[in-house]
PDB file of C-alpha atoms and ligand atoms in Angstrom:
ATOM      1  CA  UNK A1464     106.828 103.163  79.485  1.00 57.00           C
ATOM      2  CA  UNK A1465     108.880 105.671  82.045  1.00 84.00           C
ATOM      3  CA  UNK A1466     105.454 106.399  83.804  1.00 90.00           C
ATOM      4  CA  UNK A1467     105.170 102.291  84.759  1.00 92.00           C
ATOM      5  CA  UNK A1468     108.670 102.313  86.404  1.00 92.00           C
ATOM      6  CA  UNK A1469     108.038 105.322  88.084  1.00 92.00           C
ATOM      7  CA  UNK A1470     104.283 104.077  89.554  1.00 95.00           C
ATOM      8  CA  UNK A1471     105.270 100.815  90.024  1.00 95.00           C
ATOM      9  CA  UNK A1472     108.081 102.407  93.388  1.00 94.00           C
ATOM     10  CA  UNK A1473     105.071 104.317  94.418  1.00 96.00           C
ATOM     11  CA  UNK A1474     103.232 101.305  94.514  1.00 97.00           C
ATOM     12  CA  UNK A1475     105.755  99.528  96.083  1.00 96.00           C
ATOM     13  CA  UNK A1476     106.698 102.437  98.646  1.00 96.00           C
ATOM     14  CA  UNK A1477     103.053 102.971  99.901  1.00 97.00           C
ATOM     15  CA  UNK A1478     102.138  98.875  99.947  1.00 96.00           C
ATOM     16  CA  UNK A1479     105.262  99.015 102.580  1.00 96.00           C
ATOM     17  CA  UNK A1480     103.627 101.919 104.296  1.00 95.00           C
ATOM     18  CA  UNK A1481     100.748 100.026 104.195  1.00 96.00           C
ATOM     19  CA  UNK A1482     101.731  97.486 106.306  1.00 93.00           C
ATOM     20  CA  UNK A1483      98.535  95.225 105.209  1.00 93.00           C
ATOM     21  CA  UNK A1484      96.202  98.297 106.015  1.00 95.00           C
ATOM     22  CA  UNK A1485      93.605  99.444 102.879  1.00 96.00           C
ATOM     23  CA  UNK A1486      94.940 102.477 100.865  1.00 97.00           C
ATOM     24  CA  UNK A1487      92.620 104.572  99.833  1.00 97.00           C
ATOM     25  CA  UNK A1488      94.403 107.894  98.597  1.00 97.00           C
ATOM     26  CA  UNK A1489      97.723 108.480  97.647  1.00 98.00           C
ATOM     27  CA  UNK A1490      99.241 112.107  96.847  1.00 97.00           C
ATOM     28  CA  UNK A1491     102.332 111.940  95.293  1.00 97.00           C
ATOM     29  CA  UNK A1492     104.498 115.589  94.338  1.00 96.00           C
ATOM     30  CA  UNK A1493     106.068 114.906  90.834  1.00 94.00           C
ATOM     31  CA  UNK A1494     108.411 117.658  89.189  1.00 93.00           C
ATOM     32  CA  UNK A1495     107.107 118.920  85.932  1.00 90.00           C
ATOM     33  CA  UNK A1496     111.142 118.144  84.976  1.00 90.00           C
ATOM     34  CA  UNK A1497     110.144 114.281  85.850  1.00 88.00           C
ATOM     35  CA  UNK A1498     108.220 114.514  82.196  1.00 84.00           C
ATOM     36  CA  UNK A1499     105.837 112.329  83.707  1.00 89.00           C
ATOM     37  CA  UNK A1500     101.894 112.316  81.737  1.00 90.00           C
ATOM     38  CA  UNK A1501      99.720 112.685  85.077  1.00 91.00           C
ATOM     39  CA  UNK A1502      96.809 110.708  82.990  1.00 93.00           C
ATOM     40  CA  UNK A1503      99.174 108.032  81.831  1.00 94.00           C
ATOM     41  CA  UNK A1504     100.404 107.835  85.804  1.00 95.00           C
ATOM     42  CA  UNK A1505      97.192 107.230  87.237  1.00 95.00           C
ATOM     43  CA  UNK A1506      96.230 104.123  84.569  1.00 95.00           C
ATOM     44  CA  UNK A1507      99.504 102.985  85.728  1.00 96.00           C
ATOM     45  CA  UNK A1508      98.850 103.010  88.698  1.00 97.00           C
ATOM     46  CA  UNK A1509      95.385 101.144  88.668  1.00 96.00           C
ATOM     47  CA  UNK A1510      97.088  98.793  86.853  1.00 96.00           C
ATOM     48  CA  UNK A1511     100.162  98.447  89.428  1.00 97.00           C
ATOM     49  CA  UNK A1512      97.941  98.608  92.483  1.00 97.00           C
ATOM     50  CA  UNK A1513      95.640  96.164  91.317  1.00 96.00           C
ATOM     51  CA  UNK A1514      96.362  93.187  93.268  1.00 95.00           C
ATOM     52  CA  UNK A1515      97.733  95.216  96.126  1.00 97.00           C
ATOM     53  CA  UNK A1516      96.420  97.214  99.541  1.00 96.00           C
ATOM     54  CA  UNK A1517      96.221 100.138  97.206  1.00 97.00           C
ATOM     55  CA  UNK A1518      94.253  98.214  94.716  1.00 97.00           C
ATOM     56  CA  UNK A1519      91.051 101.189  93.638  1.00 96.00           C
ATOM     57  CA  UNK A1520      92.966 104.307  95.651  1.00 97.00           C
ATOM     58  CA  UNK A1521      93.077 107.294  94.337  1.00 97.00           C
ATOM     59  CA  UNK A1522      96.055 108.715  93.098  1.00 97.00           C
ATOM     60  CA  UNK A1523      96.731 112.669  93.613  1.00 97.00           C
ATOM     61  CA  UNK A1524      99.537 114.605  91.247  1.00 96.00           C
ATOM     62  CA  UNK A1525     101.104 117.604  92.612  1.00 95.00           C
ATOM     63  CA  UNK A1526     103.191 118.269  90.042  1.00 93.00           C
ATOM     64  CA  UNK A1527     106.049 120.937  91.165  1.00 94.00           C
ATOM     65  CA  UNK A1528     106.742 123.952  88.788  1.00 93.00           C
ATOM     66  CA  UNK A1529     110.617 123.440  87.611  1.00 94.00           C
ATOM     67  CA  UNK A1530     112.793 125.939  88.921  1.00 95.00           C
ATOM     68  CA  UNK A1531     116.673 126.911  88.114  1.00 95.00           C
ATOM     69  CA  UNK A1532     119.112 129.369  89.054  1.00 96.00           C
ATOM     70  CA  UNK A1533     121.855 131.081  86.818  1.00 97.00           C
ATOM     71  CA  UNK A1534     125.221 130.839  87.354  1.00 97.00           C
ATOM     72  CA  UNK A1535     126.323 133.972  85.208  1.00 97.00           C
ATOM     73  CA  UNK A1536     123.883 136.490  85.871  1.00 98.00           C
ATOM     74  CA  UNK A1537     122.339 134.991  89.356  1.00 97.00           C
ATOM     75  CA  UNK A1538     118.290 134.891  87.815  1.00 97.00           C
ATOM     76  CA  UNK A1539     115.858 132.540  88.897  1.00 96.00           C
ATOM     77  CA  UNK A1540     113.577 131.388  86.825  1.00 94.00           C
ATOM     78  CA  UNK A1541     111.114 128.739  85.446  1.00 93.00           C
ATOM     79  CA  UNK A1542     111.867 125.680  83.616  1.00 89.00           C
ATOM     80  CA  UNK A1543     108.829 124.948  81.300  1.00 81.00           C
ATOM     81  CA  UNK A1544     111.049 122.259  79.691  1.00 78.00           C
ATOM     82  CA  UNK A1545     113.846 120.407  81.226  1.00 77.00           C
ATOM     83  CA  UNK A1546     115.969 122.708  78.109  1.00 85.00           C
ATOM     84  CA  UNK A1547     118.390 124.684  80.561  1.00 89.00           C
ATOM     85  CA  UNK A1548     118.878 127.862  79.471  1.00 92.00           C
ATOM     86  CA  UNK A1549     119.124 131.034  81.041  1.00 95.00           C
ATOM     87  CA  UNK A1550     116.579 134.300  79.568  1.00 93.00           C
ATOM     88  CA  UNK A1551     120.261 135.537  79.540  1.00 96.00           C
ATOM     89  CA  UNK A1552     121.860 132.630  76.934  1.00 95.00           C
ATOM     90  CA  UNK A1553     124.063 131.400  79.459  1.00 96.00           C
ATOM     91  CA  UNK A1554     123.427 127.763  79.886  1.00 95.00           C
ATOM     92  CA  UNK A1555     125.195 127.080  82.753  1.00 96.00           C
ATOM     93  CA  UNK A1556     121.891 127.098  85.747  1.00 95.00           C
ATOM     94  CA  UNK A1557     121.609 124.611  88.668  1.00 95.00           C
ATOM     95  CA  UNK A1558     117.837 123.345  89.016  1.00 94.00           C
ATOM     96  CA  UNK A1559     116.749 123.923  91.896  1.00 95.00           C
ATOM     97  CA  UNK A1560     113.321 122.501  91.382  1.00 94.00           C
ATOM     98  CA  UNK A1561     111.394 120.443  88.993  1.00 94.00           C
ATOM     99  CA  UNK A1562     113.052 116.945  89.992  1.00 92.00           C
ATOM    100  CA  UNK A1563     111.141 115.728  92.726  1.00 92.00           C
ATOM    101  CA  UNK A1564     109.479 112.467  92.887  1.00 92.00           C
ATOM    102  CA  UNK A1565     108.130 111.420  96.697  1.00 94.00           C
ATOM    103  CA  UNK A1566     105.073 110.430  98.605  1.00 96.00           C
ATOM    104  CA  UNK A1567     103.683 113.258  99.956  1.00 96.00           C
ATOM    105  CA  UNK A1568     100.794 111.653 102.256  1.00 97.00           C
ATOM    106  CA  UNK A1569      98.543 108.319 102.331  1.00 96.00           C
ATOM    107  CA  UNK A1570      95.673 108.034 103.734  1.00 95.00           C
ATOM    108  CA  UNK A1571      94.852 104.038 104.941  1.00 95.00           C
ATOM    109  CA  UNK A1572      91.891 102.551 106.872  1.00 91.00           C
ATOM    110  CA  UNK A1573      92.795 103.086 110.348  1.00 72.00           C
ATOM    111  CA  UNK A1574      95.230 106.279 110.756  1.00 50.00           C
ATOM    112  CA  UNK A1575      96.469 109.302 108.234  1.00 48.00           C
ATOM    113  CA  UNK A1576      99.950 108.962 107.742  1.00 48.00           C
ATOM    114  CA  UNK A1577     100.357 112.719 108.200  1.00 51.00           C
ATOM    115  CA  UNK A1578      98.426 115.193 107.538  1.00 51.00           C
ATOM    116  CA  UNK A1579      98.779 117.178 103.812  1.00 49.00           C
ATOM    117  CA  UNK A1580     100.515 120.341 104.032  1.00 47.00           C
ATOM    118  CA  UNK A1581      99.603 123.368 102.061  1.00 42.00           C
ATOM    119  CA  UNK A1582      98.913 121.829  98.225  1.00 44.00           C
ATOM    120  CA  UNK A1583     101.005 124.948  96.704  1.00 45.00           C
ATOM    121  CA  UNK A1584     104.889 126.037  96.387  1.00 46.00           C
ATOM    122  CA  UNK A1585     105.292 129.433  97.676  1.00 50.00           C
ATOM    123  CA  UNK A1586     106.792 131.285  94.949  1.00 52.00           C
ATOM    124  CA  UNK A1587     110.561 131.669  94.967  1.00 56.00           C
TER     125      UNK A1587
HETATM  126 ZN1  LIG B1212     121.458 134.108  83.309  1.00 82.58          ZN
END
């Protein structure tokens, strides 16, 4: 399962973030190019964090809209689907969004890690 490889870093990342403090919530930004299943990611993640700090935290999605840019006629647009192609045929487009898997913030016993930022992409 791609979503158990993917949850199982996370687990690992934030258990080393940890440092042997309790985890309670985890937010996580995952591009909608990722083709993760955000339902599928959290059971994973219960199942990965069981016997951890983590073990019972919540995990938070943000999943980031996937973005590209056309080489031909210069459009940005959305990806709903990692299929790249341009309104305008061309295929050639760079992504410029959409791929992002990271920690965005953890919240453990004693301190926040850092505090969560605005939970929204300004539009490009
Ligand atoms: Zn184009």
């Amino acid at each position: 399962m791609h979503e158990m490889a993917i949850t199982q870093s996370v687990v690992d990342a934030v258990c080393e973030h940890a440092e042997g403090r309790r985890v309670h919530a985890v937010t996580v930004e995952v591009g909608a190019l990722c083709a993760v299943v955000p339902d599928a990611m959290r059971f994973c993640f219960e199942v990965a964090a069981e016997t951890t700090v983590a073990a019972g935290a919540e995990l938070i999605l943000l999943v980031i809209p996937g973005t590209a840019a056309c080489r031909t006629c210069g459009a940005e647009f959305r990806l709903p689907d990692p299929i790249l192609l341009c309104p305008c045929g061309s295929a050639d487009v760079e992504i410029r969004s959409g791929r992002e898997l990271r920690i965005r913030s953890m919240e453990v016993s004693e301190a926040c890690a850092q505090p969560a930022g605005a939970a929204t992409t300004p539009p490009r």
